[in-house]
Structure formats: C-alpha cells, structure tokens
CSV table of C-alpha atoms in Angstrom, one decimal:
chain,number,residue,atom,x,y,z
N,820,MET,CA,23.8,63.1,-1.4
N,821,SER,CA,20.4,64.7,-1.8
N,822,LYS,CA,17.3,62.4,-1.7
N,823,LYS,CA,15.7,61.8,-5.1
N,824,LYS,CA,12.4,63.7,-5.4
N,825,ASP,CA,9.1,61.9,-6.0
N,826,LEU,CA,7.7,62.3,-9.5
N,827,VAL,CA,4.4,64.0,-10.1
N,828,ILE,CA,2.7,64.0,-13.5
N,829,PHE,CA,0.4,66.9,-14.4
N,830,ALA,CA,-2.0,66.1,-17.1
N,831,PRO,CA,-2.8,67.5,-19.5
N,832,ASN,CA,0.0,70.0,-20.3
N,833,TRP,CA,-1.7,73.4,-20.7
N,834,SER,CA,1.4,75.4,-19.6
N,835,LYS,CA,2.2,77.0,-22.9
N,836,ASN,CA,-0.3,79.9,-22.7
N,837,ASN,CA,-1.3,79.6,-19.0
N,838,PRO,CA,1.3,80.1,-16.2
N,839,TYR,CA,-0.9,78.3,-13.6
N,840,GLN,CA,0.7,74.8,-14.0
N,841,ASN,CA,4.3,76.2,-14.0
N,842,LEU,CA,3.6,78.3,-10.9
N,843,LEU,CA,2.1,75.3,-9.1
N,844,ALA,CA,5.0,73.1,-10.1
N,845,ASP,CA,7.5,75.6,-8.8
N,846,SER,CA,5.6,75.9,-5.5
N,847,ILE,CA,6.2,72.2,-4.8
N,848,SER,CA,9.6,71.8,-6.4
N,849,ASP,CA,11.5,71.5,-3.1
N,850,LYS,CA,9.9,68.1,-2.6
N,851,TYR,CA,8.6,66.9,-6.0
N,852,GLU,CA,9.8,66.7,-9.5
N,853,VAL,CA,6.9,67.6,-11.9
N,854,LYS,CA,6.5,66.6,-15.5
N,855,MET,CA,3.6,67.9,-17.6
N,856,GLN,CA,2.2,65.6,-20.3
N,857,ASN,CA,-0.9,65.3,-22.5
N,858,TYR,CA,-3.1,62.3,-22.3
N,859,PRO,CA,-2.0,59.4,-24.5
N,860,ALA,CA,-4.4,58.3,-27.1
N,861,GLY,CA,-7.0,55.5,-26.5
N,862,LEU,CA,-9.0,54.3,-23.6
N,863,ARG,CA,-6.0,53.3,-21.4
N,864,PRO,CA,-4.3,56.7,-21.0
N,865,PHE,CA,-3.4,56.1,-17.4
N,866,THR,CA,-1.6,52.9,-18.0
N,867,SER,CA,0.2,54.6,-20.9
N,868,LEU,CA,1.3,57.5,-18.7
N,869,HIS,CA,2.6,55.0,-16.2
N,870,LYS,CA,4.6,53.1,-18.8
N,871,GLN,CA,6.1,56.4,-20.0
N,872,ASN,CA,6.9,57.4,-16.4
N,873,PRO,CA,7.5,54.2,-14.3
N,874,ASN,CA,8.8,56.3,-11.4
N,875,MET,CA,5.6,58.3,-11.1
N,876,THR,CA,4.2,58.5,-7.5
N,877,VAL,CA,1.4,61.0,-8.1
N,878,LEU,CA,-0.9,61.6,-11.1
N,879,HIS,CA,-2.4,65.1,-10.8
N,880,LEU,CA,-5.3,65.5,-13.2
N,881,HIS,CA,-6.3,69.0,-14.1
N,882,TRP,CA,-8.6,69.5,-17.1
N,883,VAL,CA,-10.4,66.3,-18.1
N,884,ALA,CA,-12.5,67.6,-21.1
N,885,GLU,CA,-10.5,65.6,-23.6
N,886,LEU,CA,-11.1,62.3,-21.8
N,887,ILE,CA,-14.8,63.1,-21.4
N,888,HIS,CA,-15.0,63.8,-25.2
N,889,ARG,CA,-13.4,60.4,-26.0
N,890,LEU,CA,-16.1,58.7,-24.0
N,891,SER,CA,-19.1,60.8,-24.9
N,892,TRP,CA,-19.0,61.1,-28.7
N,893,SER,CA,-20.5,57.6,-29.3
N,894,LYS,CA,-24.2,57.6,-30.3
N,895,SER,CA,-24.6,54.1,-28.9
N,896,SER,CA,-25.2,53.9,-25.1
N,897,LEU,CA,-23.8,50.4,-25.0
N,898,PHE,CA,-20.5,51.6,-26.6
N,899,PHE,CA,-20.4,54.5,-24.2
N,900,TYR,CA,-20.7,52.3,-21.1
N,901,ILE,CA,-18.1,49.9,-22.4
N,902,LYS,CA,-15.6,52.7,-23.1
N,903,LEU,CA,-16.4,54.2,-19.7
N,904,GLY,CA,-15.8,50.9,-18.0
N,905,LEU,CA,-12.5,50.4,-19.7
N,906,MET,CA,-11.2,53.9,-18.8
N,907,LEU,CA,-12.4,53.7,-15.2
N,908,PHE,CA,-10.8,50.2,-14.9
N,909,ASP,CA,-7.6,51.7,-16.3
N,910,LEU,CA,-7.6,54.4,-13.6
N,911,TRP,CA,-8.5,51.9,-10.9
N,912,ARG,CA,-5.6,49.7,-11.9
N,913,LEU,CA,-3.2,52.7,-11.7
N,914,LYS,CA,-4.3,53.4,-8.2
N,915,LYS,CA,-3.8,49.7,-7.3
N,916,SER,CA,-0.2,50.0,-8.4
N,917,GLY,CA,0.3,52.4,-5.6
N,918,ILE,CA,0.1,55.7,-7.5
N,919,LYS,CA,-1.9,58.5,-5.8
N,920,VAL,CA,-4.5,60.2,-8.0
N,921,ILE,CA,-5.3,63.9,-7.4
N,922,TRP,CA,-7.9,65.8,-9.4
N,923,THR,CA,-8.3,69.6,-9.4
N,924,ILE,CA,-11.8,70.4,-10.6
N,925,HIS,CA,-11.4,73.7,-12.5
N,926,ASN,CA,-14.8,73.6,-14.2
N,927,LYS,CA,-18.1,72.0,-13.2
N,928,LEU,CA,-18.6,71.0,-16.9
N,929,SER,CA,-16.7,71.2,-20.1
N,930,HIS,CA,-17.1,74.3,-22.2
N,931,GLN,CA,-17.5,72.2,-25.4
N,932,GLY,CA,-21.2,71.5,-24.7
N,933,LEU,CA,-20.9,67.7,-24.5
N,934,ASN,CA,-23.7,65.4,-23.4
N,935,LYS,CA,-24.5,66.8,-20.0
N,936,LYS,CA,-25.9,63.5,-18.6
N,937,ARG,CA,-22.9,61.5,-19.7
N,938,GLU,CA,-20.4,64.1,-18.6
N,939,LEU,CA,-21.9,64.2,-15.1
N,940,LEU,CA,-21.8,60.4,-14.8
N,941,ILE,CA,-18.1,60.5,-15.9
N,942,ARG,CA,-17.2,63.3,-13.5
N,943,ARG,CA,-18.9,61.5,-10.6
N,944,GLN,CA,-16.9,58.4,-11.3
N,945,PHE,CA,-13.7,60.4,-11.4
N,946,CYS,CA,-14.6,61.9,-8.0
N,947,ARG,CA,-15.2,58.3,-6.7
N,948,LEU,CA,-11.8,57.1,-7.9
N,949,ALA,CA,-9.6,60.1,-7.0
N,950,ASP,CA,-7.7,59.8,-3.8
N,951,GLN,CA,-8.0,63.6,-3.2
N,952,ILE,CA,-9.9,66.4,-4.9
N,953,ILE,CA,-8.8,70.0,-5.0
N,954,ILE,CA,-11.3,72.9,-5.5
N,955,HIS,CA,-10.3,76.5,-5.5
N,956,SER,CA,-12.9,78.0,-3.1
N,957,THR,CA,-15.5,77.0,-0.5
N,958,GLU,CA,-18.2,78.5,-2.7
N,959,ALA,CA,-17.1,76.2,-5.6
N,960,MET,CA,-17.1,73.2,-3.2
N,961,GLU,CA,-20.7,73.8,-2.3
N,962,LEU,CA,-21.7,74.4,-5.9
N,963,VAL,CA,-20.0,71.3,-7.2
N,964,THR,CA,-21.2,69.1,-4.4
N,965,LYS,CA,-24.8,70.0,-5.2
N,966,PHE,CA,-24.3,69.9,-9.0
N,967,TYR,CA,-22.6,66.5,-9.0
N,968,GLU,CA,-24.7,65.1,-6.2
N,969,TYR,CA,-21.6,63.7,-4.7
N,970,PRO,CA,-20.3,64.1,-1.1
N,971,LEU,CA,-17.1,65.9,-2.0
N,972,LEU,CA,-16.3,66.8,1.6
N,973,GLN,CA,-15.2,63.2,2.2
N,974,LYS,CA,-12.1,63.7,0.0
N,975,ALA,CA,-11.9,67.3,-1.2
N,976,LYS,CA,-9.6,70.1,-0.1
N,977,VAL,CA,-10.0,73.8,-0.8
N,978,ILE,CA,-6.8,75.3,-2.2
N,979,PHE,CA,-7.1,78.8,-3.6
N,980,HIS,CA,-5.7,79.8,-7.0
N,981,GLY,CA,-2.4,81.7,-6.5
N,982,ASN,CA,-1.7,85.2,-7.7
N,983,TYR,CA,0.4,86.2,-10.7
N,984,ASP,CA,2.7,88.6,-8.9
N,985,ASN,CA,6.1,88.8,-10.6
N,986,CYS,CA,5.3,86.2,-13.2
N,987,TYR,CA,4.4,88.6,-16.0
N,988,PRO,CA,6.7,91.4,-17.4
N,989,LYS,CA,6.6,94.8,-15.9
N,990,PRO,CA,4.6,97.5,-17.9
N,991,SER,CA,6.8,98.9,-20.6
N,992,ALA,CA,5.9,102.5,-19.6
N,993,THR,CA,3.8,104.4,-17.2
N,994,LYS,CA,0.0,104.2,-17.3
N,995,ASP,CA,-0.2,107.7,-18.7
N,996,SER,CA,2.3,107.0,-21.4
N,997,LEU,CA,0.7,103.7,-22.4
N,998,ARG,CA,-2.7,105.4,-22.6
N,999,LYS,CA,-1.3,108.0,-24.8
N,1000,SER,CA,0.3,105.4,-27.1
N,1001,LEU,CA,-3.1,103.6,-27.2
N,1002,ASN,CA,-5.0,106.8,-28.0
N,1003,ILE,CA,-6.9,106.7,-24.7
N,1004,LYS,CA,-7.6,110.3,-23.5
N,1005,PRO,CA,-6.6,111.2,-19.9
N,1006,ASP,CA,-10.2,111.9,-18.9
N,1007,VAL,CA,-11.7,108.7,-20.4
N,1008,ILE,CA,-12.5,105.7,-18.2
N,1009,ASN,CA,-11.1,102.8,-20.2
N,1010,ILE,CA,-13.0,99.5,-19.6
N,1011,LEU,CA,-11.1,96.4,-20.6
N,1012,TYR,CA,-12.0,92.8,-21.4
N,1013,PHE,CA,-9.0,90.6,-22.0
N,1014,GLY,CA,-8.5,86.8,-22.5
N,1015,SER,CA,-9.6,84.3,-25.1
N,1016,ILE,CA,-12.9,85.2,-26.7
N,1017,ARG,CA,-15.5,82.4,-27.2
N,1018,PRO,CA,-19.3,82.5,-27.4
N,1019,TYR,CA,-19.8,81.3,-23.9
N,1020,LYS,CA,-17.8,84.2,-22.5
N,1021,GLY,CA,-20.5,86.8,-23.2
N,1022,VAL,CA,-18.3,89.3,-25.1
N,1023,ASP,CA,-21.1,89.8,-27.6
N,1024,ASN,CA,-23.5,90.8,-24.8
N,1025,LEU,CA,-20.9,93.2,-23.5
N,1026,ILE,CA,-20.6,94.9,-26.8
N,1027,ASP,CA,-24.4,95.2,-27.2
N,1028,CYS,CA,-24.7,96.7,-23.7
N,1029,PHE,CA,-22.0,99.3,-24.5
N,1030,ASN,CA,-23.4,100.1,-27.8
N,1031,SER,CA,-26.9,100.6,-26.3
N,1032,ILE,CA,-25.6,103.4,-24.0
N,1033,GLU,CA,-22.8,104.8,-26.0
N,1034,SER,CA,-24.4,108.2,-26.6
N,1035,THR,CA,-24.5,108.8,-22.8
N,1036,LEU,CA,-20.9,107.7,-22.2
N,1037,GLU,CA,-18.9,110.7,-23.4
N,1038,ASN,CA,-15.9,109.8,-21.2
N,1039,SER,CA,-15.8,106.0,-21.5
N,1040,SER,CA,-14.2,103.6,-23.9
N,1041,LEU,CA,-14.2,99.8,-24.2
N,1042,THR,CA,-11.2,97.8,-25.2
N,1043,LEU,CA,-11.4,94.1,-26.2
N,1044,ALA,CA,-8.1,92.2,-26.3
N,1045,GLY,CA,-7.9,88.5,-27.0
N,1046,GLY,CA,-7.9,85.8,-29.7
N,1047,VAL,CA,-11.0,84.5,-31.4
N,1048,SER,CA,-10.5,81.0,-32.7
N,1049,ASP,CA,-13.9,80.8,-34.5
N,1050,ALA,CA,-13.8,82.8,-37.8
N,1051,ASN,CA,-17.6,83.2,-38.0
N,1052,TYR,CA,-17.8,84.5,-34.4
N,1053,LYS,CA,-14.9,86.9,-35.1
N,1054,ASN,CA,-16.8,88.3,-38.0
N,1055,GLU,CA,-19.9,88.7,-36.0
N,1056,LEU,CA,-18.1,90.6,-33.2
N,1057,SER,CA,-16.2,92.7,-35.8
N,1058,GLU,CA,-19.5,93.9,-37.3
N,1059,LYS,CA,-20.8,94.9,-33.8
N,1060,VAL,CA,-17.6,96.8,-33.0
N,1061,LYS,CA,-17.8,98.7,-36.3
N,1062,LEU,CA,-20.9,100.5,-35.0
N,1063,ASN,CA,-19.0,102.3,-32.3
N,1064,SER,CA,-15.8,104.3,-32.5
N,1065,LYS,CA,-15.4,104.1,-28.7
N,1066,ILE,CA,-14.7,100.4,-28.9
N,1067,VAL,CA,-11.2,99.3,-29.8
N,1068,ALA,CA,-10.9,95.6,-30.6
N,1069,ASN,CA,-7.7,93.5,-31.0
N,1070,PHE,CA,-9.0,90.0,-31.8
N,1071,GLU,CA,-5.6,88.4,-31.6
N,1072,PHE,CA,-3.7,86.5,-29.0
N,1073,LEU,CA,-1.6,89.0,-27.1
N,1074,PRO,CA,2.0,88.4,-26.1
N,1075,GLU,CA,2.6,88.8,-22.4
N,1076,GLN,CA,4.1,92.3,-22.6
N,1077,GLN,CA,1.2,93.6,-24.7
N,1078,LEU,CA,-1.3,92.0,-22.3
N,1079,VAL,CA,0.3,93.7,-19.3
N,1080,ASP,CA,0.4,97.0,-21.1
N,1081,GLN,CA,-3.3,96.8,-22.0
N,1082,ILE,CA,-4.2,96.0,-18.4
N,1083,THR,CA,-2.0,98.8,-17.1
N,1084,ALA,CA,-3.7,101.3,-19.4
N,1085,ALA,CA,-7.2,100.2,-18.2
N,1086,ASP,CA,-9.2,101.7,-15.4
N,1087,ILE,CA,-11.5,98.8,-14.8
N,1088,VAL,CA,-11.7,95.2,-16.1
N,1089,VAL,CA,-15.0,93.5,-17.0
N,1090,ILE,CA,-15.2,89.7,-17.3
N,1091,PRO,CA,-18.8,89.0,-18.3
N,1092,PHE,CA,-18.8,85.2,-18.1
N,1093,ALA,CA,-18.9,82.9,-15.0
N,1094,ASP,CA,-19.7,79.4,-16.1
N,1095,THR,CA,-16.6,78.3,-14.4
N,1096,LEU,CA,-15.3,77.7,-10.9
N,1097,THR,CA,-12.3,80.0,-11.1
N,1098,SER,CA,-10.9,82.6,-13.5
N,1099,GLY,CA,-7.2,83.2,-14.2
N,1100,SER,CA,-8.2,86.5,-15.8
N,1101,THR,CA,-9.8,87.6,-12.6
N,1102,ILE,CA,-6.7,86.7,-10.5
N,1103,LEU,CA,-4.5,88.5,-13.0
N,1104,ALA,CA,-6.6,91.7,-13.0
N,1105,MET,CA,-6.6,91.6,-9.1
N,1106,THR,CA,-2.8,91.1,-9.1
N,1107,GLN,CA,-2.4,94.1,-11.4
N,1108,GLY,CA,-4.5,96.2,-9.1
N,1109,LYS,CA,-7.7,96.6,-11.2
N,1110,PRO,CA,-11.3,97.0,-10.1
N,1111,LEU,CA,-13.6,94.4,-11.5
N,1112,ILE,CA,-17.1,94.1,-13.0
N,1113,LEU,CA,-18.3,90.5,-12.7
N,1114,PRO,CA,-21.5,88.5,-13.1
N,1115,GLU,CA,-23.2,87.4,-9.9
N,1116,LYS,CA,-22.2,83.8,-10.6
N,1117,ALA,CA,-18.6,84.8,-10.3
N,1118,ARG,CA,-19.0,84.9,-6.5
N,1119,VAL,CA,-18.1,81.2,-6.8
N,1120,PHE,CA,-14.5,82.3,-7.3
N,1121,GLY,CA,-14.4,83.1,-3.6
N,1122,CYS,CA,-11.3,85.4,-3.9
N,1123,VAL,CA,-12.7,88.9,-4.9
N,1124,PRO,CA,-13.3,91.3,-2.0
N,1125,GLU,CA,-16.8,92.8,-2.0
N,1126,GLN,CA,-15.2,96.3,-2.0
N,1127,GLY,CA,-13.2,95.5,-5.2
N,1128,VAL,CA,-16.0,94.4,-7.5
N,1129,LYS,CA,-19.4,95.5,-9.0
N,1130,TYR,CA,-21.6,92.5,-9.7
N,1131,PHE,CA,-24.4,92.3,-12.2
N,1132,ALA,CA,-27.2,89.7,-12.4
N,1133,ASN,CA,-28.4,90.2,-16.0
N,1134,ILE,CA,-27.9,92.3,-19.2
N,1135,ALA,CA,-29.9,95.2,-17.8
N,1136,GLU,CA,-27.8,95.4,-14.7
N,1137,LEU,CA,-24.6,95.2,-16.7
N,1138,THR,CA,-25.9,98.1,-18.8
N,1139,SER,CA,-26.6,100.0,-15.7
N,1140,VAL,CA,-23.1,99.4,-14.2
N,1141,LEU,CA,-21.5,100.6,-17.5
N,1142,GLN,CA,-23.7,103.6,-17.6
N,1143,ASN,CA,-22.8,104.6,-14.0
N,1144,ILE,CA,-19.2,103.6,-14.1
N,1145,HIS,CA,-18.1,107.2,-13.2
N,1146,THR,CA,-19.7,106.9,-9.8
N,1147,LEU,CA,-17.5,103.9,-8.8
N,1148,PRO,CA,-14.6,104.5,-6.3
N,1149,LEU,CA,-12.1,103.0,-8.8
N,1150,GLN,CA,-8.9,103.8,-6.9
N,1151,ALA,CA,-10.2,102.3,-3.6
N,1152,MET,CA,-11.4,99.2,-5.5
N,1153,ALA,CA,-8.0,98.8,-7.2
N,1154,THR,CA,-6.2,99.0,-3.9
N,1155,THR,CA,-8.5,96.5,-2.2
N,1156,ASN,CA,-8.0,93.9,-5.1
N,1157,ARG,CA,-4.3,94.3,-5.2
N,1158,ALA,CA,-4.0,93.7,-1.4
N,1159,ALA,CA,-6.2,90.6,-1.6
N,1160,ALA,CA,-4.2,89.2,-4.5
N,1161,LEU,CA,-0.9,89.6,-2.7
N,1162,ASN,CA,-2.3,87.3,0.0
N,1163,LEU,CA,-2.9,84.5,-2.5
N,1164,THR,CA,0.7,83.3,-2.4
N,1165,TRP,CA,2.1,80.3,-4.2
N,1166,GLU,CA,4.1,79.4,-1.0
N,1167,LYS,CA,0.7,78.8,0.7
N,1168,VAL,CA,-0.6,76.9,-2.3
N,1169,GLY,CA,2.4,74.7,-2.5
N,1170,ALA,CA,2.3,73.8,1.2
N,1171,LEU,CA,-1.4,72.8,0.9
N,1172,THR,CA,-0.8,70.9,-2.3
N,1173,LYS,CA,2.1,68.9,-0.8
N,1174,GLN,CA,-0.3,67.9,2.0
N,1175,CYS,CA,-2.6,66.3,-0.6
N,1176,TYR,CA,0.3,64.4,-2.2
N,1177,SER,CA,1.7,62.9,1.1
C-alpha cells in the first residue's frame, strides 16, 4: 500500500491562463498532493484555508496582491494597522499549528499601484513569518533584499523558473506557411510582442518608437498579440496603430495554438517592460527559440544569455535597436536562447522545491 502524500496548497489559483502552477505541481507530484485555491474572504484567510484543508502540511503562497489590497485600501492608519495585525496573527497561528509556510516572491511590488509604504511593510512582515522564501534568480534576490531592506539570505532559496517545453501545442504549420497565412512577406523581419497588455508594460512606447522610424524600416513589421482589459487604453493603442500599416494588432486573448503560431512566425520578440522579477513571456520566447529585445532592468530575470538578447536602457535606445534590427545575428541568438531554456528543467525545479518543503 502506497504512502499517502502530504498535501500542499498553492494560493491563489492562477492556473487557468498561466501554466506555471500546473507545471510546478507536476514537478513535485511524486511526493506531494497539490491543491490550488484562491484566498478565502476576510482577514483570516489562512485559518479558513486550514479549515477547508485540515490535512494541509504546506501552504505555498504565490501572488499576494489580493491580500495586500484588502489591508491597504483603508484611509485610516489605525484601521490599517488593526487589519494588518489580525492577518499576521492569522498567519502566525497557522504556522504554530505545524504548517510550513513558503512564499515565492514573483514581483517586488504589486502592479495595481497600491500604497507603496504600506505594501512594503506588509511584504516585510510576510518575509518575517514565512518559513522559506523562493526567488527565481540571484539578481532578483539582491534586488529584493535591498528594496525590502530585509536580510532574505537567512531564509531564501533561488529556484529558477522552469521552461515551457512540450506544454504548449506544436505549431500548426511551418514558419514559412504561418507567415504566409499572416501576410508576413518572406524578406520582412517580424517583431512580436505577445502577452496581456496593460499600461505598465510599455506597449504604447513600443508603438511610438516603431512609428517614429517606420519610414526607414522597409523590411520590418511589428505584431502585437494580447488582450487589453482596459477599454480606454485599448482605444488609445488602436489609434496609434492606425497610423502605421506595418503594425498588425490583435488586442484579444489568444488561445494557445494561436499564440504558438504567432511566436513561430516571428523573427524576434520584444518585451518592453521589466518592473517584475521574472517573466513567463521571456521564458516562453526562449523555449520557442526566439531572440529577445528587453529593457536593461530585465537582467534581473537571470536566465537570458547575453548572446541571445539585445538590451535597451531608454526609449532612444529601443528606437535604435529597432532601427538596426537587420544587423542582429538572429539565428545565433535564437539557438542560444533555445539551448538555455532547455536547461531550465522542471525536474530540477521540483527537486529544489521539495527541499524547501521538507
């Protein structure tokens, strides 16, 4: 009779449109049963999770923006500190019951633009209470340690973000056939941005840069593929795109097959934002064997080989990179990134994660 596996709860459940949590769960499934749940309402979410899952042995926190929002919205400092105390006591009590608390820090701050001072305080307290912290790169560890002003090395472990090999569909056709179906000419360098589109991701700047040099880019095109949740922002981007026939925009969420086909048809991927500690889009582009254009701040990802990326520090440098894109050794960059991605195996991620749980 096989031994019953220990139960790990991943919170919140963001697995619907992001394969990361499912891949992580699969990588530890030989030893742990994983359930993914959203945070229960109120200021005692951890007690509620425990009541719902009395056999839980590990609580693995991922994104905590929702919890921070619950605490931060109050205008009264007194109410804020009372709510914070209640939630921290709830987490402390969970730990005292024997449950191990792991926190993967995916972002240094929430993208919602919450009260920075309060959010930093909350995040420092979560660092203090967590039994183990996971960060995806040494560079991110250094950045967060300085930003939080908290000695993360005491309890943090670097575990890289695994690749996306074999977890998306294969391309539906060859690159040449897909380019033909997408009306991309054979001699055109197709630059692609893909992923959700929000103001902080810099897509508006990317469009402006491309528009400013469009007349000198006879053999280049820009494709934008991703959903825009904000209607006003979508209209703003649509107006910018109208100015240039060399920009093709699909401002809708792409099913996996369409996404893979768009990436396959591209010659290079540009991801103009880096206010985050890791990027699933970057890992996916590398896995698909694509060269990258990234902002300097993206060095914090710690996974992109220097030979596979062209960095830019500001709008002027991004414009210059786009203008000189024909000079880049695209095939060599692609090969380098694909090889680096294949080394980011989930087998290794799972082994390191299980060490944190034990």
